[in-house]
Structure formats: structure tokens, C-alpha cells
């Protein structure tokens, strides 16, 4: 059917609740990329087969998106009639059998492998005070609804926000709400979304465009993918709202081709929404029309920069261009264009429905709302979390993230990907918001957080990010094209043990010039990892060039492996695993490493059971 | 206006001014490597960074547009350091082997490095130098000197619109190369050399390394086609070193391969250095006095026998306005004959005749610069990319901006790649095509009724005729789809601004004048004429063919198209000259040769022409030239025609004299003497002046400016085109009536020269010779980009010879297959008049049953085959259509 009015939509939503009798148990299997990669397909099939075999009529199986606990996938959630939820982790075939026989057949939930997330999902229909550490606004539907079902989305108040805009608000009214909400761009820059919309709206042009930037490129960031895989319709709806507010009739989702599942679900969502008259011509019977096209990117990091992204859609080389003019004035095909990130759009519908005051009651004054972070690195709870802005790093790492792996010492955290910088252990109590991060020489970026412990060498970390920037530089401007390469070469020299104090001076000077002169945001921020590690950990650099040692014992040119005579029991294990056979020693006798042949792979150290091998 | 402060200087600038432009106005030097004035600033190089007070980062001066109240600092230590660092980075990837560099001493990058105290890069690393691409015959590319300013890529894509150069790979590995890293010699490159012009380093350089080292640049005009590109001739102590394109109104700083690289004819050893007199059947060197004696004797003898009608002269579209003026003055005043014509007869005689009848004057109505403002560009009978390359770039620029190009041609020419409509017509069917278009426009009701009523006459007759034809039958004649024809016609009619461009494909037919009049009909029907960026534009072929026509190297006209038949005009000239101007109508080129054949003309003076390659039916012409009692040839080389001469006089090339050329858009531009004359050669105007004196007339011109002053006084349309103004400005477009007149950008504004525009009824008629069973193919002729006309000049360039040194005949793949001809086979092409052996080039771009040969090559001269059937009005031969057969040699 086609929705032709607000009442149509309300009626339709009602009908979704009315007709079907709720099953006794609903089983949700997390089938975003992280789930599938961990074997969620097998889990789902196992559930289907078992439920069919046993003829369980009172169980509904549903696929859903990611709930963020990626390190515990595959995850299955069982919800009973009363709404009690049990979340099972690492659900393999055997676990499925257990769950079915104990929980679904006999009503006894298992206790093993169950988590109780410290997480609260917002409900668009009601207002509840924040009770839990994690607060899901952008991720509200991920892990709850079936992303391939428009009905499911509508059941959770889908397209109500768009309807409210079309039937109750003027375009300017929409922009005012977004402005007042204080929502800032979640792609990293943190520019006011409402302001951006108002710039596009005030341009007088026959054709305007809305772009959704889904070219998630920061290493270690995957919140956009998760939203698109778990709740694609929320993005479509928000884009249509942006179109209505700014006077644009065409939307483009620029998404990397490496996200096939997200692309597939977006395609399904677009087709379903168009079919129902929620996208396309005369949306919900009004004279507002909005269509959405998907444009696949080839995975260049720089295409996440909005002007490069626009070039790429136009079929040109993915290179940024000078701003101003900003896309809001001259964007895609030279027309006024509004470019927002996926997570930004994911916040729009809740703001429209629940109001700007609700939104800026969360987070801090300057950075209201919540932010999704992708936690990675040496942290226990690897995955996606959504927290109110302003939470401190300490809370993030130790409470939400579950602390450092193996109880080691926290050293630093890298935020903002290759454009960001490191924040050292000394600043654990800094609140996380746009401006405080910039003040520390880093940035919000898209929300990737990589946690490093005592074993991570800061010079090496800087080199790693620089290598990424060199690889991904488009080469349009000199400082980024050649400058980053030279920075990288100097870092390589230092980690190889050939650095000098002059090299450290050069790093600082060149880094600053690149920041000062590069053409686009990516170039201007690419030296951040070097400059921030230099700022907080200059002693580590000096140790590399003056003492020729790597304090974290990571840089292979600067370390040697030794066998401690008092600990070696002569088990020969190390000699057997050495890939270059450079360990000598008879059984039950002290072993020794021929240093000039050693390639410092560390295999012997990992293999030794008596901790007799040390790095120095 | 907005107020800004730069380094403490307060300045008012207009909106849209960049920091760079404003700083330059204040004489503040900001280095820049990637900026091309007049093109969008991209800010690639970051050498021009300046401080914008209040901004977090430095901003590039080239791409930053000033806003009210901005404060800019260009000389702070922060700025200096940043620029130095950026230069240092560039230098770290640059092969600074300056000693072996073409740009040594003239290198912008080198200069900036020195200015910022860099003698070598501070970054140490191993360099893996890449090989130099030397596959193009005119220039090399050294990637190791490239600093990726990308000017070459942009000029190639945005101005030349060829996109031969591109940026390959990404990031640090970025480099300039043709797509997929193909060698330049095997790319889309047309060797225009415009990338060399903008390259700030020695990365792109001409094969001759020394050509960058010159101590004098003479501003002059390209001697090749009618575009009239402004250029600087680079010389060092009298030696021509190279060519530097300059920014002229016509060429906008662009040039093509011929003007840019084919300049070595100027000081070629084969240049004529002494007069030659035929003694005992052989041309032998002689003194000027001897030569003049022989000439005067023959002149007097011819005149004594047959009076003025025994004398004839062929002037030259290669020579200056002043020389052509003197030439006709000599023949009319002293030879008492109007037998003056020149090669314009073979190219645009039908234009002069046809447009004169329709509008009242026959020249391009628009200027070249207007092309980019056109919405529809209709190209018919012109292979513009090859014959007028710089005009073609303008068309392509327009297409990039969104203009629709319609091409009607027998061959799928290069411009079709940029066109939205291609009508592949059968040669000789222009009139039918245009009748069909007119009819289609009337049927769609798209004619401009106001324009027709107010500014034209004869519409009813035309309409009555068009009632008798259908679009379908016209399309059938041309072998194009009727629907396509209709759509193209309607697109033209609907355009806001539409220009028609045509050349020899319209004119060189026995129905050439009809073709021209039909073009005029089309423009008038839609009101696409007499306004900016809309009009009818015959593209003139030679550098000064417009000027030689203007100067009356024509049998029926006096300078400025004043008619010989008009007694008042004759009286005006004879009074001014002190010589009688004959009344008897003169003969055209073909008639002159016929009269020689008949024995009527006994003395022929050919200045700077080579009919033995350029004229139709050469076998016949060869016999005629052998018969002539006295042939005087004046040229820079001993060409094919000179071989028949009794006396050959060594003349000056464009580089050795002053004068003016009038380009295809009616723009008169100055050329200047850059080098001295070879041997005893003299400028043509000097030779004619001396001949006049020998014939007893007191002529005392010491400089072409004096001749121009005489032209100003006698020719209304050139009235205000004085040397004084030309030397101080851009060149003037006629009509320019007096010293105050600014010249005319486009013609026929508000009123046609003849008053009302005249519609003409032109029914389609067959070409004079059509294919039959014996000669089943239509042969059409034309030019190629690299060669010029009869190759006397381009033939001396090794690069041109490498690319386009050999004659060929194009044949459709299917025709070739059925005749058992393979690409590269030697074939014989024969017509009723002769036959030549050439090489087959099997293509798909030509229609079935049609052959194409470039006419440049004397070794397989297409004009041995062509038909000298004439157009009844213009007397232009039908060079574009004759019947031939082809078989494996």
C-alpha cells in the first residue's frame, strides 16, 4: 500500500501491532558484519532448524543489527512476552541447542555466557531519565529491529519524524529545531548541523542535493557501517528531512564498496520506502518529492572529505578542492549541497520527535547529545559504545571499556584516527567532547578510539599513522604529498636507530608547516599523530635517537632478545620455533641466540614457558 | 568594491579579486607555481601561502578571494618559512641537474628556490629517476623535473580540450602521463605544445634544448592558418630559436603544432637567396638588375601585343595586406588589367559571392572569442580540429560549458567526439541537407517570424519552394536519418545563441554559392545572426586570405570590396594613384589558366602561390604552365610551380618583414621583422615597389606603414586601422571606419550591410561528376592537422614529416574488404583526369562509397584527380567531389 497522509501512517503503524499475536519468545540474532564474521549465519540456521524440528510455534526468529559487543559475537537475544531480555554471547550451534531446550522449551534462561549491558535505548515515544552509562540514540534501533523490514522500522516510530516535518513544521521550523538542539557534525569536524542546513536552505537554486557521507575510512571506526546495517531507514528518513528543510529533492549516499551488507540493506530500504510512498515523488501525498541514489566509493580515505567525495560522485578523481566555496554554496554538479555524516543523520529523527531540549539535556553545553565510539586496541570490551558527550576518558576505558587487556598499564589513547592524536595517561580525567579533544592536539574524528598500553612504542604508533596518511594522500597539494612522505622517512630513520636530534627538530618544524599549508582537512591534520606523540612523549623519541633504545621494546632495530641463564631449562622449544634457526643449545643445557642472525620476530619469547627470554 | 589591507597597505578591490591579484597590483611579489591567470585557481602548489589575520592556517593567495575588511600578511617569518619548506619539499623530488636543462636561467622554480635561500634540498633520500618520455617528435617529458603544478594537465584538458595528459596514480607516486601511462607519442596528444608554454620547470621541453636560450622575442603573428595566433618569435643573434605563444584576442595564448613547432622553414638552407633566370632551359642565379631587365622586357612585350588583357597576376594569401594592395595596384595601374586573382578563388570565392548576395558582405560575422558563449555550434563542411585547431579548442571549450555541437560532414571527424549530433552526409549534398533543415524548422513552427518580417526579404518565395520538398526526401539525398535531421534542425532553431561554422566542405562545389546562401538562409530563418555569439562564420584558410580579399586581389573588386564596375570607385582610385584603373572585368584563376591555354595571356606573375599542387586538374595545369610565354614566380622556396618559371624572385618570409595580416575574424594584426633576409632576398612589397619604379611609376614606400596609410585613405572599412593604433593595441576588426571607431566585433547588428537580408531559393542539384560503373567512388579532399597547404613550409619540419609525411587515401573498411585492399596497401586512385599511387588507410570514419585524400602531397597529388568544373557565380572549382576508381597497385 501507499501512505498518502499522516493518518495513513498512523493507521498503518497501528495495524502492525493490532493484527499479529505476539509470540511467547522473540529471538534476535545479531547479523551485522561483525556477527556474520563470527558465525551468526550458522547460529541463525541452527535456530531455524531446531525450532522447525521441534515445531515450536511460539517462537519468532528475527535477524537484527549489532548491539556493539563485537568481541562477544555471535550474539542472540531472547525476549519473552513480558519484555524480559536475556542476551546470550558467543552462541554457536551447541549453545543454540542449549538455549532452545532450556529457555525456549522450558522457560529457564541460562546463566552461563549471558551479559547484562549497562545500556539504555531511547524510546522515541517516551521520555525517561538517563539511568545507564551507555545511552543509545543513534544506535537506538540497532540490535532491536529487523533492518530489512520497513514494517519493523515503522513499528518503532519510523517515518513519524518525517511526517511531523511535512505536516506540522515549515522547512525553516525544522532547521530551527536542529539549530537549537546544538547537534554538531559527527563526521569529525563538529560543525553545527542546523547552521549547515540553513546555509543550503538560503541558497536560491533550482536544484539542491543532500549527501550522506558513508565513506567511513578511519582505521578502527565502524559505527556508520553498524547503523547502516542495523537501521538503514533512519538514515533515509533523516535525509528526506534534510531535503525538506533545505529545499533539495535529490539525495546521494556515498558508501564504500567494502560495505556490501550495508549497501544491500540500503537498497532494500530504499525500494521498500519508495514502494510505500515514503520516498520518491509526492511523499505521503504531499508535494514534497525526494529520491535517493547510492554511489559506491572505491575505498579511498580522502573521499571521506566532502569535496573529494563530491568529485568522486561526479566521476572525477577523488581529490578535495579549496574551500570556500563550501558545498553548501557550490557542491555536487555546482549546485548547493548539504553533506552530513551517517551518525549525524541518525540523530535527526529523535531530535525532531523528542525536541531540541531533550537533545541538549544530554552531553555538555557545547557538545550536546551522545556519541558513538568504536573501542579497539588493548581494551577488554572491543566494540561500539554510545555514551553522552562529556564522559571522561577514565570512565570510557575502565567502566565502559572494561579496562586494559591483561591488566597492563594504560599508556595513551588515540582518537580521531590518522587525523587525530594521542591522549596520554596523564589526562585520563578529561571529558570527551569536540573542543577538549582539539585543545589536547587530537580531535573527535568519527569516533575511533584505539587504546594503547605500556607495550606500545609511541614513535612506532606515529609511524603507523603516517604510513596510512602517505598511502592515502591524494597528492593534490605539495605539503601532504611530499611532506608526509618525508615525515614518514624521518620516523623510519628514528625507529631504525639512525635518528638524530636534528631529525626530531625537523619532525616538529615540518609537521607544523604541513598543518599550516596543506589544502584540505586531511592534510592539515595528518601530522597530528607525530606532533601529539612528540608533545606528550618526546622522551621516547629522545631515547630512540640518543640512547638508541626503544623504551616500549617494540622497534625491532633497537631491541635484542636474550636468554637468561638462570631461567633457561634447556627445553629446546625456542630453538624449534625460531624461523631462522639462530638459537643454539643442547637439550637441558643453556641456549643462546646468535644475535647477528636474529630477525627479532619474538617467536622464541612467546614460546618459552619458563620466561627465560627477555627483550632489551 | 571592498576594502582590504595587505602588508599594511590599504587597498580597494572589486569583488571576486584574489589575494594574488590584489598583491600584484601593489607590486608585492608572491611566488606561485600552479596558477594560470584566467583559469580557476586550484591551490595545488601551496607556494603562494599568505597569512590571513584571524585564520587558523595559512591560505593560498591564488585561490583566496578577498572579503571586506580582510587583513593579509605576505612577509612574516611564518610565511617565509612555510614557503621555504614547501619549496624544499618540491626540490627534494626534483632532478636539479640544471646544467642539462632547457629552462636553465629561465626557470621559475629555480628562481623561487634561490629567492628563498635553497640551493639544495635538506631531505636526504635515494632517488630513483624515471626514464624521460621522448616518444613525441616535437617535445620530451622528463618526469623527474616535474613538480606537479598540473598546469599542463589543466591546459590540455580545459583549454586544448584534448585530455592527453592526466595525473596517474596517487599521493607521493602522482605523476603526469597520458592515460594508463602510455607514451606521449602514442596518446591523444596533438602536439600543440601548449603544455610547454605553461610548464614552470624544464619538465616539458622542445626536442631542441637550445631553443630555450634566446635573447630577443619579436611579437608577431603565426604564418599558417586564418586563426591568426599571436606569437613571439624567439631569436638569438639572428638565429630563430623557437616560438612562444602569446595571449592574443584570437588565440587566448594557445597555438597548434604547426605554428608552435614547424618554424624551421624560415632559415632553411633551401630558401631562395638570389633571383633566378632561365637560361638555356635552366634556372640560373642572376642579379636583381638582370632579373628586372628580363621581367620588364617580357612585360612590355606582352603588353605591346595584347595590352592589359595579355597580363595577369596571382596574388598571395600568404603575403601581407600591404603587399597584396601594391600587387593589385601594379597590375591595375601599370598593367592596365583586372586579371588579378589568388587562391581565395579556390577556397572562399563562393562565400564572398554568396554572403555578398545574402547579407552584403562576405566574412565571419562573429569573433573567435564569442564561440565559448554559443549554445549551439553547427559545423558543416569544416574539419575544424585539423584545419583551424585553435578555433576547434574554443568549440570544445564551449561544449564543456554545455554548448551543443552539431556536425554535418562526410567523415566522422574528431569534433564528433564532442558533438551531440553527427549527420554523416554524402559529399555534395549540403544544399539538400540545408533545405531539409529549413523545412523541418518551418514544420516545427520554430522560424523567427519577427526577424523574418523586419530584417529580410524573399521569404515567401523560399517558403513556396520549400512547400514542394519534404524533409524525408532531403534526408534521403544526404543519406542521413530524417528524424536526426529534424532534431538537429530544431536544436539549432531553439538555441538562444547559435553559430554556424563552415569551410571548404560548403564552398568547393559547383553549387558552392548555393551552399553558402543556404547557410545564410538557415541563420536568417531562425534570426541567429546579427547578434553576439550568433552568426554565420566562414573559416578562412590562410593566414591572410581575408586580407588579400579585402585588398582586392580579386578581378571584380577594388580594395574594401568597392566594385570595379562602379565608375565612381574607379575614378577615386585612379585619381589617388595617378594611374588609370581599367574598366574591363578581370579573369578568375581558372579563367586565367584557360586564357593562357588559348594564348590570350602571355605574362603571368605569381606571388607566393603554388598552383601546381593546390589547383584542380593538375595534369591540365601542367600543360598550360608549359605553354605560357613568360612566367614570373616570386616565392621563398623553389616550389613545384617555380619549376616552370622564366624568372624566380627570392622573397621574404613573415619573419623577415613588417606588415599586417587580417585573420578570419576580420582582425588586422601586425607582424614584425625578427631576423634578416636570407642572401639577397627582398620583402615582397619592396620588390613590387622596385618593379613599379622600373615601369616608370614613382613609388617611394620605405615602410609598409606608408602603404597602410594609403589603404586607410582609400578603403572605408580599413579607414581607422592605422599602424599607430595596431602597434599599441590588440588589433582591430574591420569595419573600422575612422581613428575613433573601435572596430566591429560582430557584423550585421540591427541592419545587414545590404539593408535587408535576402533569402534565396536554391534547389538541390547533383555534383557535376557523379559516380558511375567505371568510376564508382566519390573522392573528397581536405587537409591534415600537421601539414599546411602545399607543404612548402611544414614539409621542412622533421617532426611533421615523422607524423604526417606520407600521402594516403581513406577508404571505408567494408569497401576495402570487398576490393581486397588492406590497411597500408599501395593503391592506385584514378579519375578521368589522371591517376596517382598512394597508400590505403582503411577506416570506419568515412561513409561507404567515399574516398578521402589530403591534398598536400605533390608525390601523390589529389589534385591530379579533382574536377575543375566551376560554380557559375564564384567560379570556384569543385574540389570536393569527383568520381574515381581505386584498385590495388
Tab-separated table of N, CA and C in Angstrom, chain B residues 100-104 106 132-134 136-142 145 191-193 195-199 201-214 234 241-245 260-263:
chain	number	residue	atom	x	y	z
B	100	UNK	N	71.875	20.626	-17.499
B	100	UNK	CA	71.380	19.925	-18.694
B	100	UNK	C	69.927	20.282	-18.972
B	101	UNK	N	69.483	21.411	-18.431
B	101	UNK	CA	68.051	21.710	-18.519
B	101	UNK	C	67.749	22.807	-19.530
B	102	UNK	N	66.699	22.580	-20.259
B	102	UNK	CA	66.213	23.539	-21.255
B	102	UNK	C	65.855	24.873	-20.620
B	103	UNK	N	65.313	24.798	-19.387
B	103	UNK	CA	64.827	26.012	-18.741
B	103	UNK	C	65.921	26.746	-17.968
B	104	UNK	N	67.140	26.275	-18.049
B	104	UNK	CA	68.202	26.857	-17.243
B	104	UNK	C	68.260	28.370	-17.444
B	106	UNK	N	65.871	30.354	-16.940
B	106	UNK	CA	64.544	30.904	-17.205
B	106	UNK	C	63.519	30.136	-16.368
B	132	UNK	N	62.980	9.387	-19.299
B	132	UNK	CA	62.380	10.518	-19.998
B	132	UNK	C	61.512	9.983	-21.139
B	133	UNK	N	60.322	10.534	-21.295
B	133	UNK	CA	59.463	10.125	-22.419
B	133	UNK	C	59.814	10.984	-23.637
B	134	UNK	N	60.483	10.375	-24.612
B	134	UNK	CA	60.874	11.155	-25.795
B	134	UNK	C	60.150	10.655	-27.037
B	136	UNK	N	57.354	11.665	-28.382
B	136	UNK	CA	56.714	12.649	-29.250
B	136	UNK	C	57.787	13.311	-30.116
B	137	UNK	N	57.516	13.525	-31.404
B	137	UNK	CA	58.566	14.075	-32.267
B	137	UNK	C	58.914	15.536	-31.987
B	138	UNK	N	58.104	16.235	-31.224
B	138	UNK	CA	58.370	17.663	-31.034
B	138	UNK	C	58.906	18.007	-29.648
B	139	UNK	N	58.494	17.256	-28.658
B	139	UNK	CA	58.902	17.614	-27.298
B	139	UNK	C	59.118	16.373	-26.446
B	140	UNK	N	59.819	16.556	-25.325
B	140	UNK	CA	60.070	15.471	-24.383
B	140	UNK	C	59.406	15.782	-23.051
B	141	UNK	N	59.235	14.734	-22.270
B	141	UNK	CA	58.743	14.941	-20.903
B	141	UNK	C	59.680	14.246	-19.924
B	142	UNK	N	60.222	15.030	-19.013
B	142	UNK	CA	61.121	14.487	-18.001
B	142	UNK	C	60.386	14.492	-16.657
B	145	UNK	N	61.754	16.185	-13.461
B	145	UNK	CA	61.802	17.633	-13.266
B	145	UNK	C	60.420	18.175	-12.940
B	191	UNK	N	50.187	17.497	-30.116
B	191	UNK	CA	51.449	18.234	-30.215
B	191	UNK	C	51.265	19.737	-30.334
B	192	UNK	N	50.236	20.266	-29.683
B	192	UNK	CA	50.022	21.701	-29.775
B	192	UNK	C	51.075	22.472	-28.991
B	193	UNK	N	51.700	21.789	-28.036
B	193	UNK	CA	52.772	22.437	-27.290
B	193	UNK	C	52.285	23.425	-26.254
B	195	UNK	N	51.195	22.814	-23.420
B	195	UNK	CA	51.681	22.399	-22.109
B	195	UNK	C	53.093	22.926	-21.877
B	196	UNK	N	53.881	22.987	-22.934
B	196	UNK	CA	55.236	23.520	-22.798
B	196	UNK	C	55.196	24.984	-22.381
B	197	UNK	N	54.202	25.684	-22.918
B	197	UNK	CA	54.108	27.105	-22.635
B	197	UNK	C	53.923	27.360	-21.146
B	198	UNK	N	53.135	26.511	-20.483
B	198	UNK	CA	52.814	26.794	-19.084
B	198	UNK	C	53.753	26.107	-18.096
B	199	UNK	N	54.542	25.142	-18.553
B	199	UNK	CA	55.404	24.393	-17.629
B	199	UNK	C	56.401	25.340	-16.953
B	201	UNK	N	58.930	24.522	-15.064
B	201	UNK	CA	60.274	23.951	-14.992
B	201	UNK	C	60.638	23.410	-16.374
B	202	UNK	N	61.690	22.670	-16.431
B	202	UNK	CA	62.098	22.086	-17.704
B	202	UNK	C	61.570	20.677	-17.874
B	203	UNK	N	60.426	20.374	-17.279
B	203	UNK	CA	59.897	19.008	-17.381
B	203	UNK	C	59.355	18.731	-18.782
B	204	UNK	N	58.683	19.723	-19.356
B	204	UNK	CA	58.192	19.587	-20.732
B	204	UNK	C	59.031	20.537	-21.580
B	205	UNK	N	59.725	20.013	-22.552
B	205	UNK	CA	60.628	20.881	-23.306
B	205	UNK	C	60.752	20.421	-24.755
B	206	UNK	N	60.979	21.382	-25.655
B	206	UNK	CA	61.122	21.001	-27.052
B	206	UNK	C	62.364	20.147	-27.265
B	207	UNK	N	62.334	19.377	-28.322
B	207	UNK	CA	63.457	18.479	-28.593
B	207	UNK	C	64.782	19.240	-28.633
B	208	UNK	N	64.717	20.453	-29.173
B	208	UNK	CA	65.947	21.222	-29.270
B	208	UNK	C	66.156	21.963	-27.951
B	209	UNK	N	67.044	21.428	-27.134
B	209	UNK	CA	67.279	22.000	-25.804
B	209	UNK	C	67.637	23.471	-25.865
B	210	UNK	N	68.350	23.833	-26.925
B	210	UNK	CA	68.869	25.188	-27.038
B	210	UNK	C	67.761	26.203	-27.287
B	211	UNK	N	66.565	25.706	-27.679
B	211	UNK	CA	65.534	26.652	-28.090
B	211	UNK	C	65.041	27.511	-26.937
B	212	UNK	N	65.383	27.145	-25.731
B	212	UNK	CA	65.008	27.993	-24.601
B	212	UNK	C	65.961	29.164	-24.429
B	213	UNK	N	67.030	29.155	-25.174
B	213	UNK	CA	68.053	30.190	-24.972
B	213	UNK	C	68.013	31.211	-26.095
B	214	UNK	N	67.392	32.325	-25.831
B	214	UNK	CA	67.237	33.352	-26.850
B	214	UNK	C	67.459	34.692	-26.188
B	234	UNK	N	61.269	33.659	-31.146
B	234	UNK	CA	62.443	33.747	-30.283
B	234	UNK	C	63.699	33.634	-31.129
B	241	UNK	N	65.188	30.586	-32.763
B	241	UNK	CA	65.360	29.530	-31.776
B	241	UNK	C	64.051	28.802	-31.487
B	242	UNK	N	62.964	29.520	-31.555
B	242	UNK	CA	61.699	28.861	-31.233
B	242	UNK	C	60.548	29.831	-31.264
B	243	UNK	N	59.406	29.319	-30.793
B	243	UNK	CA	58.173	30.105	-30.834
B	243	UNK	C	57.539	30.092	-29.456
B	244	UNK	N	57.068	31.238	-29.037
B	244	UNK	CA	56.386	31.344	-27.750
B	244	UNK	C	54.969	31.855	-28.016
B	245	UNK	N	53.946	31.065	-27.722
B	245	UNK	CA	52.588	31.581	-27.945
B	245	UNK	C	52.317	32.785	-27.043
B	260	UNK	N	53.590	26.294	-33.596
B	260	UNK	CA	54.447	26.142	-32.424
B	260	UNK	C	55.783	25.505	-32.771
B	261	UNK	N	55.743	24.538	-33.685
B	261	UNK	CA	56.957	23.758	-33.909
B	261	UNK	C	57.499	23.807	-35.343
B	262	UNK	N	56.625	24.074	-36.321
B	262	UNK	CA	57.094	23.974	-37.712
B	262	UNK	C	57.608	25.326	-38.193
B	263	UNK	N	58.654	25.824	-37.528
B	263	UNK	CA	59.176	27.142	-37.883
B	263	UNK	C	60.527	27.067	-38.587
